[in-house]
Amino acid sequence: MPRHGYQLVHLHCGTYSLRSLEAGETFHPAIGPVAEAEALYVKQLNLRDRIEHHAEEFVVWDVGLGAAANALTVLRATRDMACKIRLVSFDHTSKALEFGLQHARELGYFNGQEERLRGLLSNGQVTFRDGPQSVHWEFLLGDFPDLIASAAARRDRSGTPDAGTSAKIGVAPHAILFDAFSPARNPAMWTLPVFTHLYQLLDPQRPCTLPTYSRSTILRVTLLLAGFYVGVGHATGSKTETTIAANVPVLLDELLDRRWLERARRSHSAEPLMEAKHRSAPLSAETWELLQAHPQFQS
Ligand SMILES: C[S@@+](CC[C@H](N)C(=O)[O-])C[C@H]1O[C@@H](n2cnc3c(N)ncnc32)[C@H](O)[C@@H]1O
């Protein structure tokens, strides 16, 4: 019988996090919500520096709002800066955040933002100033693969975003916090169509980076095939390496090289998922051709 809901988990590192009973996974299991969000997103995205050199609105997509630890950590890390941040959070449920708000004291990262988050949940958006920082935060409740597939199709037809949901998605991001459950538990979020649509919704004139916690060969091949440049991501907690992708190579410190490509060719688990079903397979001949032709491996 499937179990529903969330549980508060006391992690070995001493902080609390949430566990989804349905997915059977704990959010930020190794070093806790704030430490992981700082290592994986704030530091790795070089966020303060990028925002400091950015006069216009800086757009962040928060894929997998969950209980908002990543989003709040990004806001807190930049709250002393005179900046305009547009945060667009995606999730197919608001239950994790509702549960998180009920346990705000134990989780410890809400820092007095509870009322704003309640506003986000009830109105789908909230606008506020926090010192010199100004924030417009939207929450798109729905299935992420469906939302971006329809937004990409609409953009394809018209060349421009249209009204409603896709207008919000139509503001291309500068950074994407990609935090779904693992590919084994949540394969729908890790398919080639998902990352292809995501890439199509970026603005080629707007440099954008996407860090995520996995370092799997499948994920890296998927990102490359979707059009991204892909690099080695920072270590975080128990992970010695993560992954960071971007639409321009200059944003990445350590691009995957031809030696990685040769390892991928020998891997038993490298072929991207085309549908929401997890499986392991070596690279197909067609994928291998496409990888070799990727601009990342041309020099
Ligand atoms: C690891 S949790 C995110 C934790 C969150 N970033 C935080 O800081 O608290 C993964 C999230 O992805 C969401 N998710 C999973 N599948 C989804 C889908 N198909 N569409 C939208 N959201 C999805 C889950 O509901 C869950 O909240």
mmCIF file of C-alpha atoms and ligand atoms in Angstrom:
data_model
loop_
_atom_site.group_PDB
_atom_site.id
_atom_site.type_symbol
_atom_site.label_atom_id
_atom_site.label_comp_id
_atom_site.label_asym_id
_atom_site.label_seq_id
_atom_site.Cartn_x
_atom_site.Cartn_y
_atom_site.Cartn_z
ATOM 1 C CA MET A 1 0.000 0.000 0.000
ATOM 2 C CA PRO A 2 1.555 3.379 -1.000
ATOM 3 C CA ARG A 3 2.273 5.723 1.908
ATOM 4 C CA HIS A 4 1.584 9.424 1.689
ATOM 5 C CA GLY A 5 2.747 12.513 3.453
ATOM 6 C CA TYR A 6 6.004 13.635 5.030
ATOM 7 C CA GLN A 7 8.025 12.941 8.116
ATOM 8 C CA LEU A 8 10.477 15.130 9.947
ATOM 9 C CA VAL A 9 13.917 13.476 9.988
ATOM 10 C CA HIS A 10 16.745 14.274 12.373
ATOM 11 C CA LEU A 11 19.891 13.970 10.229
ATOM 12 C CA HIS A 12 23.291 12.730 11.487
ATOM 13 C CA CYS A 13 24.702 16.222 10.922
ATOM 14 C CA GLY A 14 22.310 17.502 13.608
ATOM 15 C CA THR A 15 19.816 19.430 11.462
ATOM 16 C CA TYR A 16 16.311 18.428 10.437
ATOM 17 C CA SER A 17 14.935 17.680 6.996
ATOM 18 C CA LEU A 18 11.794 16.204 5.417
ATOM 19 C CA ARG A 19 11.238 12.699 4.173
ATOM 20 C CA SER A 20 8.624 11.984 1.526
ATOM 21 C CA LEU A 21 6.916 8.724 2.459
ATOM 22 C CA GLU A 22 5.589 8.296 -1.059
ATOM 23 C CA ALA A 23 8.968 8.728 -2.809
ATOM 24 C CA GLY A 24 10.786 7.013 0.080
ATOM 25 C CA GLU A 25 13.453 9.746 -0.044
ATOM 26 C CA THR A 26 14.790 12.389 2.319
ATOM 27 C CA PHE A 27 15.346 15.948 1.061
ATOM 28 C CA HIS A 28 19.052 16.958 1.343
ATOM 29 C CA PRO A 29 19.966 13.785 3.283
ATOM 30 C CA ALA A 30 23.713 14.213 3.855
ATOM 31 C CA ILE A 31 24.543 17.672 5.170
ATOM 32 C CA GLY A 32 21.090 19.154 5.618
ATOM 33 C CA PRO A 33 18.982 21.611 3.640
ATOM 34 C CA VAL A 34 20.886 24.861 4.104
ATOM 35 C CA ALA A 35 24.441 23.493 3.843
ATOM 36 C CA GLU A 36 23.563 21.571 0.688
ATOM 37 C CA ALA A 37 21.796 24.518 -0.937
ATOM 38 C CA GLU A 38 24.782 26.751 -0.165
ATOM 39 C CA ALA A 39 27.338 24.304 -1.568
ATOM 40 C CA LEU A 40 25.403 23.104 -4.580
ATOM 41 C CA TYR A 41 23.723 26.323 -5.676
ATOM 42 C CA VAL A 42 24.868 29.534 -3.989
ATOM 43 C CA LYS A 43 28.635 28.888 -4.147
ATOM 44 C CA GLN A 44 28.707 26.837 -7.304
ATOM 45 C CA LEU A 45 26.562 29.299 -9.256
ATOM 46 C CA ASN A 46 28.847 32.067 -8.092
ATOM 47 C CA LEU A 47 25.559 33.694 -7.314
ATOM 48 C CA ARG A 48 26.633 36.782 -5.402
ATOM 49 C CA ASP A 49 29.167 37.710 -8.019
ATOM 50 C CA ARG A 50 26.780 37.164 -10.912
ATOM 51 C CA ILE A 51 24.040 39.166 -9.235
ATOM 52 C CA GLU A 52 26.423 41.965 -8.335
ATOM 53 C CA HIS A 53 27.324 42.410 -12.000
ATOM 54 C CA HIS A 54 23.733 42.227 -13.118
ATOM 55 C CA ALA A 55 21.738 45.454 -13.327
ATOM 56 C CA GLU A 56 18.421 43.903 -14.437
ATOM 57 C CA GLU A 57 16.167 41.351 -12.784
ATOM 58 C CA PHE A 58 17.993 38.071 -12.086
ATOM 59 C CA VAL A 59 15.730 35.114 -12.843
ATOM 60 C CA VAL A 60 16.029 31.828 -10.915
ATOM 61 C CA TRP A 61 13.973 28.724 -11.640
ATOM 62 C CA ASP A 62 13.552 26.500 -8.597
ATOM 63 C CA VAL A 63 12.599 23.077 -9.945
ATOM 64 C CA GLY A 64 11.168 21.037 -7.067
ATOM 65 C CA LEU A 65 10.091 23.723 -4.566
ATOM 66 C CA GLY A 66 9.575 21.024 -1.908
ATOM 67 C CA ALA A 67 9.794 22.764 1.454
ATOM 68 C CA ALA A 68 11.604 25.784 -0.058
ATOM 69 C CA ALA A 69 15.053 25.239 1.497
ATOM 70 C CA ASN A 70 16.910 25.884 -1.765
ATOM 71 C CA ALA A 71 14.863 28.953 -2.656
ATOM 72 C CA LEU A 72 15.135 30.504 0.825
ATOM 73 C CA THR A 73 18.878 29.830 0.977
ATOM 74 C CA VAL A 74 19.359 31.636 -2.341
ATOM 75 C CA LEU A 75 17.322 34.607 -1.098
ATOM 76 C CA ARG A 76 19.122 34.741 2.239
ATOM 77 C CA ALA A 77 22.543 34.588 0.565
ATOM 78 C CA THR A 78 21.755 37.732 -1.435
ATOM 79 C CA ARG A 79 19.547 39.683 0.949
ATOM 80 C CA ASP A 80 22.187 42.331 1.700
ATOM 81 C CA MET A 81 22.534 43.139 -2.012
ATOM 82 C CA ALA A 82 20.647 45.824 -3.918
ATOM 83 C CA CYS A 83 19.192 43.411 -6.456
ATOM 84 C CA LYS A 84 15.969 42.356 -8.138
ATOM 85 C CA ILE A 85 15.289 38.633 -8.040
ATOM 86 C CA ARG A 86 12.486 36.840 -9.841
ATOM 87 C CA LEU A 87 12.099 33.358 -8.444
ATOM 88 C CA VAL A 88 9.876 30.866 -10.276
ATOM 89 C CA SER A 89 9.248 27.705 -8.247
ATOM 90 C CA PHE A 90 7.786 24.523 -9.716
ATOM 91 C CA ASP A 91 6.225 21.560 -7.954
ATOM 92 C CA HIS A 92 3.251 19.287 -8.452
ATOM 93 C CA THR A 93 2.335 19.538 -4.807
ATOM 94 C CA SER A 94 2.345 22.229 -2.151
ATOM 95 C CA LYS A 95 2.108 19.642 0.636
ATOM 96 C CA ALA A 96 5.837 19.562 1.396
ATOM 97 C CA LEU A 97 5.910 23.309 1.958
ATOM 98 C CA GLU A 98 2.727 23.174 4.058
ATOM 99 C CA PHE A 99 4.325 20.434 6.168
ATOM 100 C CA GLY A 100 7.583 22.397 6.359
ATOM 101 C CA LEU A 101 5.750 25.483 7.601
ATOM 102 C CA GLN A 102 4.149 23.406 10.356
ATOM 103 C CA HIS A 103 7.662 22.407 11.449
ATOM 104 C CA ALA A 104 9.387 25.731 10.817
ATOM 105 C CA ARG A 105 10.977 25.765 14.268
ATOM 106 C CA GLU A 106 12.760 22.415 13.890
ATOM 107 C CA LEU A 107 13.745 23.056 10.267
ATOM 108 C CA GLY A 108 15.168 26.411 11.291
ATOM 109 C CA TYR A 109 15.626 27.936 7.813
ATOM 110 C CA PHE A 110 12.411 29.919 7.393
ATOM 111 C CA ASN A 111 13.872 32.932 9.210
ATOM 112 C CA GLY A 112 10.673 34.882 9.609
ATOM 113 C CA GLN A 113 9.584 34.361 5.974
ATOM 114 C CA GLU A 114 6.605 32.182 6.953
ATOM 115 C CA GLU A 115 3.916 34.771 6.151
ATOM 116 C CA ARG A 116 5.394 35.413 2.708
ATOM 117 C CA LEU A 117 5.422 31.696 2.012
ATOM 118 C CA ARG A 118 1.797 31.406 3.077
ATOM 119 C CA GLY A 119 1.059 34.224 0.620
ATOM 120 C CA LEU A 120 2.941 32.329 -2.099
ATOM 121 C CA LEU A 121 0.853 29.229 -1.395
ATOM 122 C CA SER A 122 -2.490 30.998 -1.338
ATOM 123 C CA ASN A 123 -1.956 33.463 -4.229
ATOM 124 C CA GLY A 124 0.614 31.661 -6.366
ATOM 125 C CA GLN A 125 2.878 34.681 -6.057
ATOM 126 C CA VAL A 126 4.298 37.166 -3.619
ATOM 127 C CA THR A 127 6.300 40.371 -4.028
ATOM 128 C CA PHE A 128 8.359 41.897 -1.219
ATOM 129 C CA ARG A 129 11.422 43.868 -0.264
ATOM 130 C CA ASP A 130 13.931 42.528 2.217
ATOM 131 C CA GLY A 131 16.342 45.377 2.950
ATOM 132 C CA PRO A 132 17.916 46.379 -0.361
ATOM 133 C CA GLN A 133 16.770 43.155 -2.056
ATOM 134 C CA SER A 134 13.526 43.102 -4.018
ATOM 135 C CA VAL A 135 11.846 39.788 -4.761
ATOM 136 C CA HIS A 136 9.031 38.636 -7.016
ATOM 137 C CA TRP A 137 8.301 34.950 -6.326
ATOM 138 C CA GLU A 138 5.889 32.798 -8.329
ATOM 139 C CA PHE A 139 4.815 29.228 -7.689
ATOM 140 C CA LEU A 140 3.662 27.103 -10.643
ATOM 141 C CA LEU A 141 1.747 24.153 -9.269
ATOM 142 C CA GLY A 142 1.620 21.309 -11.796
ATOM 143 C CA ASP A 143 3.507 18.531 -13.464
ATOM 144 C CA PHE A 144 6.846 20.038 -14.487
ATOM 145 C CA PRO A 145 7.429 17.848 -17.581
ATOM 146 C CA ASP A 146 3.928 18.772 -18.853
ATOM 147 C CA LEU A 147 4.315 22.483 -18.086
ATOM 148 C CA ILE A 148 7.566 22.869 -19.952
ATOM 149 C CA ALA A 149 6.490 20.631 -22.832
ATOM 150 C CA SER A 150 3.480 22.876 -23.502
ATOM 151 C CA ALA A 151 5.487 26.070 -23.003
ATOM 152 C CA ALA A 152 8.150 24.850 -25.439
ATOM 153 C CA ALA A 153 5.484 23.852 -27.996
ATOM 154 C CA ARG A 154 3.769 27.252 -27.702
ATOM 155 C CA ARG A 155 7.056 29.073 -28.085
ATOM 156 C CA ASP A 156 7.838 26.948 -31.137
ATOM 157 C CA ARG A 157 4.582 27.947 -32.789
ATOM 158 C CA SER A 158 4.618 31.655 -31.997
ATOM 159 C CA GLY A 159 8.291 32.452 -31.390
ATOM 160 C CA THR A 160 7.227 34.303 -28.231
ATOM 161 C CA PRO A 161 5.707 33.279 -24.926
ATOM 162 C CA ASP A 162 1.965 33.817 -24.521
ATOM 163 C CA ALA A 163 -0.266 34.572 -21.560
ATOM 164 C CA GLY A 164 -0.804 32.754 -18.264
ATOM 165 C CA THR A 165 1.513 30.017 -17.121
ATOM 166 C CA SER A 166 3.703 30.174 -20.150
ATOM 167 C CA ALA A 167 4.250 33.920 -19.723
ATOM 168 C CA LYS A 168 5.860 33.136 -16.367
ATOM 169 C CA ILE A 169 7.874 30.338 -17.927
ATOM 170 C CA GLY A 170 8.537 32.676 -20.841
ATOM 171 C CA VAL A 171 10.898 34.801 -18.738
ATOM 172 C CA ALA A 172 14.068 32.823 -19.394
ATOM 173 C CA PRO A 173 16.188 32.000 -16.337
ATOM 174 C CA HIS A 174 19.793 32.909 -15.506
ATOM 175 C CA ALA A 175 20.034 29.961 -13.109
ATOM 176 C CA ILE A 176 18.112 26.737 -12.519
ATOM 177 C CA LEU A 177 18.144 24.869 -9.199
ATOM 178 C CA PHE A 178 17.276 21.350 -10.338
ATOM 179 C CA ASP A 179 16.221 19.270 -7.345
ATOM 180 C CA ALA A 180 13.879 16.402 -8.191
ATOM 181 C CA PHE A 181 13.929 13.079 -6.346
ATOM 182 C CA SER A 182 16.436 10.531 -7.662
ATOM 183 C CA PRO A 183 16.086 9.177 -11.217
ATOM 184 C CA ALA A 184 15.257 5.716 -9.830
ATOM 185 C CA ARG A 185 12.295 7.091 -7.796
ATOM 186 C CA ASN A 186 11.324 10.028 -9.994
ATOM 187 C CA PRO A 187 12.284 9.086 -13.594
ATOM 188 C CA ALA A 188 9.683 11.444 -15.132
ATOM 189 C CA MET A 189 11.856 14.417 -14.118
ATOM 190 C CA TRP A 190 15.075 13.101 -15.698
ATOM 191 C CA THR A 191 14.130 12.218 -19.284
ATOM 192 C CA LEU A 192 15.688 13.595 -22.447
ATOM 193 C CA PRO A 193 12.408 15.334 -23.437
ATOM 194 C CA VAL A 194 12.387 17.212 -20.080
ATOM 195 C CA PHE A 195 15.914 18.580 -20.511
ATOM 196 C CA THR A 196 15.353 19.263 -24.224
ATOM 197 C CA HIS A 197 12.283 21.379 -23.450
ATOM 198 C CA LEU A 198 14.148 23.119 -20.644
ATOM 199 C CA TYR A 199 16.981 23.966 -23.022
ATOM 200 C CA GLN A 200 14.514 25.231 -25.652
ATOM 201 C CA LEU A 201 13.031 27.634 -23.102
ATOM 202 C CA LEU A 202 16.390 29.293 -22.402
ATOM 203 C CA ASP A 203 17.333 32.501 -24.140
ATOM 204 C CA PRO A 204 20.521 31.955 -26.164
ATOM 205 C CA GLN A 205 21.474 35.574 -25.337
ATOM 206 C CA ARG A 206 21.053 34.960 -21.596
ATOM 207 C CA PRO A 207 23.785 32.807 -20.007
ATOM 208 C CA CYS A 208 22.203 30.230 -17.726
ATOM 209 C CA THR A 209 23.610 27.555 -15.407
ATOM 210 C CA LEU A 210 21.936 24.450 -14.020
ATOM 211 C CA PRO A 211 23.624 22.600 -11.145
ATOM 212 C CA THR A 212 22.212 19.367 -9.792
ATOM 213 C CA TYR A 213 23.312 16.784 -7.258
ATOM 214 C CA SER A 214 23.702 13.746 -9.530
ATOM 215 C CA ARG A 215 26.933 12.872 -11.307
ATOM 216 C CA SER A 216 25.527 9.902 -13.195
ATOM 217 C CA THR A 217 26.628 9.230 -16.754
ATOM 218 C CA ILE A 218 22.994 8.995 -17.876
ATOM 219 C CA LEU A 219 22.246 12.485 -16.591
ATOM 220 C CA ARG A 220 25.354 13.977 -18.193
ATOM 221 C CA VAL A 221 24.650 12.327 -21.560
ATOM 222 C CA THR A 222 21.041 13.537 -21.335
ATOM 223 C CA LEU A 223 22.107 17.143 -20.696
ATOM 224 C CA LEU A 224 24.600 17.040 -23.592
ATOM 225 C CA LEU A 225 22.006 15.645 -25.985
ATOM 226 C CA ALA A 226 19.511 18.299 -24.882
ATOM 227 C CA GLY A 227 22.017 20.953 -26.023
ATOM 228 C CA PHE A 228 23.773 21.964 -22.802
ATOM 229 C CA TYR A 229 27.502 22.173 -22.172
ATOM 230 C CA VAL A 230 28.262 19.989 -19.160
ATOM 231 C CA GLY A 231 30.928 20.225 -16.478
ATOM 232 C CA VAL A 232 32.086 18.575 -13.291
ATOM 233 C CA GLY A 233 30.195 20.035 -10.334
ATOM 234 C CA HIS A 234 31.480 20.800 -6.816
ATOM 235 C CA ALA A 235 31.571 18.191 -4.072
ATOM 236 C CA THR A 236 28.763 18.496 -1.528
ATOM 237 C CA GLY A 237 28.660 16.535 1.716
ATOM 238 C CA SER A 238 28.883 12.851 0.942
ATOM 239 C CA LYS A 239 29.115 13.420 -2.831
ATOM 240 C CA THR A 240 32.629 13.852 -4.186
ATOM 241 C CA GLU A 241 31.297 15.291 -7.409
ATOM 242 C CA THR A 242 28.054 16.712 -8.790
ATOM 243 C CA THR A 243 27.096 18.106 -12.233
ATOM 244 C CA ILE A 244 26.713 21.586 -13.612
ATOM 245 C CA ALA A 245 25.349 22.409 -17.075
ATOM 246 C CA ALA A 246 25.097 25.697 -18.958
ATOM 247 C CA ASN A 247 24.040 27.086 -22.313
ATOM 248 C CA VAL A 248 27.463 28.753 -22.703
ATOM 249 C CA PRO A 249 30.761 26.990 -21.907
ATOM 250 C CA VAL A 250 32.360 30.054 -20.328
ATOM 251 C CA LEU A 251 30.238 29.593 -17.178
ATOM 252 C CA LEU A 252 31.772 26.169 -16.470
ATOM 253 C CA ASP A 253 35.164 25.728 -14.763
ATOM 254 C CA GLU A 254 35.784 22.116 -15.704
ATOM 255 C CA LEU A 255 34.067 20.865 -18.848
ATOM 256 C CA LEU A 256 33.719 17.111 -19.257
ATOM 257 C CA ASP A 257 36.469 16.040 -21.656
ATOM 258 C CA ARG A 258 37.113 13.283 -24.193
ATOM 259 C CA ARG A 259 38.359 10.941 -21.476
ATOM 260 C CA TRP A 260 34.950 11.212 -19.825
ATOM 261 C CA LEU A 261 33.373 10.556 -23.223
ATOM 262 C CA GLU A 262 35.395 7.346 -23.613
ATOM 263 C CA ARG A 263 34.303 6.227 -20.130
ATOM 264 C CA ALA A 264 30.694 6.957 -21.048
ATOM 265 C CA ARG A 265 31.099 4.762 -24.118
ATOM 266 C CA ARG A 266 32.132 1.830 -21.904
ATOM 267 C CA SER A 267 29.419 2.449 -19.295
ATOM 268 C CA HIS A 268 26.552 -0.011 -18.897
ATOM 269 C CA SER A 269 24.266 2.812 -17.846
ATOM 270 C CA ALA A 270 24.517 5.812 -20.184
ATOM 271 C CA GLU A 271 21.618 5.916 -22.627
ATOM 272 C CA PRO A 272 19.121 8.721 -21.771
ATOM 273 C CA LEU A 273 15.632 7.877 -20.562
ATOM 274 C CA MET A 274 13.051 8.698 -23.219
ATOM 275 C CA GLU A 275 10.062 8.076 -20.961
ATOM 276 C CA ALA A 276 9.212 8.043 -17.259
ATOM 277 C CA LYS A 277 10.567 4.575 -16.668
ATOM 278 C CA HIS A 278 13.967 3.940 -15.136
ATOM 279 C CA ARG A 279 16.272 1.473 -16.865
ATOM 280 C CA SER A 280 19.982 1.086 -17.523
ATOM 281 C CA ALA A 281 21.409 0.669 -21.016
ATOM 282 C CA PRO A 282 24.740 1.401 -22.714
ATOM 283 C CA LEU A 283 24.949 4.170 -25.328
ATOM 284 C CA SER A 284 23.208 3.439 -28.617
ATOM 285 C CA ALA A 285 25.179 3.961 -31.842
ATOM 286 C CA GLU A 286 23.037 7.017 -32.608
ATOM 287 C CA THR A 287 23.661 8.647 -29.218
ATOM 288 C CA TRP A 288 27.378 7.988 -29.555
ATOM 289 C CA GLU A 289 27.372 9.810 -32.944
ATOM 290 C CA LEU A 290 25.509 12.757 -31.461
ATOM 291 C CA LEU A 291 27.867 13.000 -28.489
ATOM 292 C CA GLN A 292 30.931 13.015 -30.694
ATOM 293 C CA ALA A 293 29.456 15.846 -32.757
ATOM 294 C CA HIS A 294 28.706 18.003 -29.657
ATOM 295 C CA PRO A 295 30.655 21.318 -29.790
ATOM 296 C CA GLN A 296 32.027 20.575 -26.305
ATOM 297 C CA PHE A 297 34.201 17.776 -27.712
ATOM 298 C CA GLN A 298 35.341 19.497 -30.896
ATOM 299 C CA SER A 299 38.597 21.149 -29.829
HETATM 300 C C1 LIG B 1 13.987 16.611 -3.287
HETATM 301 S S1 LIG B 1 12.433 17.360 -3.282
HETATM 302 C C2 LIG B 1 12.819 19.095 -3.434
HETATM 303 C C3 LIG B 1 13.345 19.733 -2.187
HETATM 304 C C4 LIG B 1 13.336 21.244 -2.274
HETATM 305 N N1 LIG B 1 14.133 21.744 -3.360
HETATM 306 C C5 LIG B 1 13.696 21.919 -0.980
HETATM 307 O O1 LIG B 1 14.663 22.698 -0.982
HETATM 308 O O2 LIG B 1 13.027 21.680 0.024
HETATM 309 C C6 LIG B 1 11.824 17.031 -4.903
HETATM 310 C C7 LIG B 1 10.563 17.762 -5.270
HETATM 311 O O3 LIG B 1 10.253 17.491 -6.637
HETATM 312 C C8 LIG B 1 8.846 17.483 -6.764
HETATM 313 N N2 LIG B 1 8.460 16.748 -7.984
HETATM 314 C C9 LIG B 1 8.637 15.421 -8.237
HETATM 315 N N3 LIG B 1 8.089 15.093 -9.432
HETATM 316 C C10 LIG B 1 7.561 16.243 -9.948
HETATM 317 C C11 LIG B 1 6.853 16.537 -11.148
HETATM 318 N N4 LIG B 1 6.573 15.578 -12.034
HETATM 319 N N5 LIG B 1 6.459 17.796 -11.362
HETATM 320 C C12 LIG B 1 6.733 18.774 -10.453
HETATM 321 N N6 LIG B 1 7.398 18.545 -9.292
HETATM 322 C C13 LIG B 1 7.804 17.295 -9.028
HETATM 323 C C14 LIG B 1 8.399 16.761 -5.503
HETATM 324 O O4 LIG B 1 7.034 17.023 -5.212
HETATM 325 C C15 LIG B 1 9.368 17.307 -4.451
HETATM 326 O O5 LIG B 1 8.824 18.377 -3.731
#
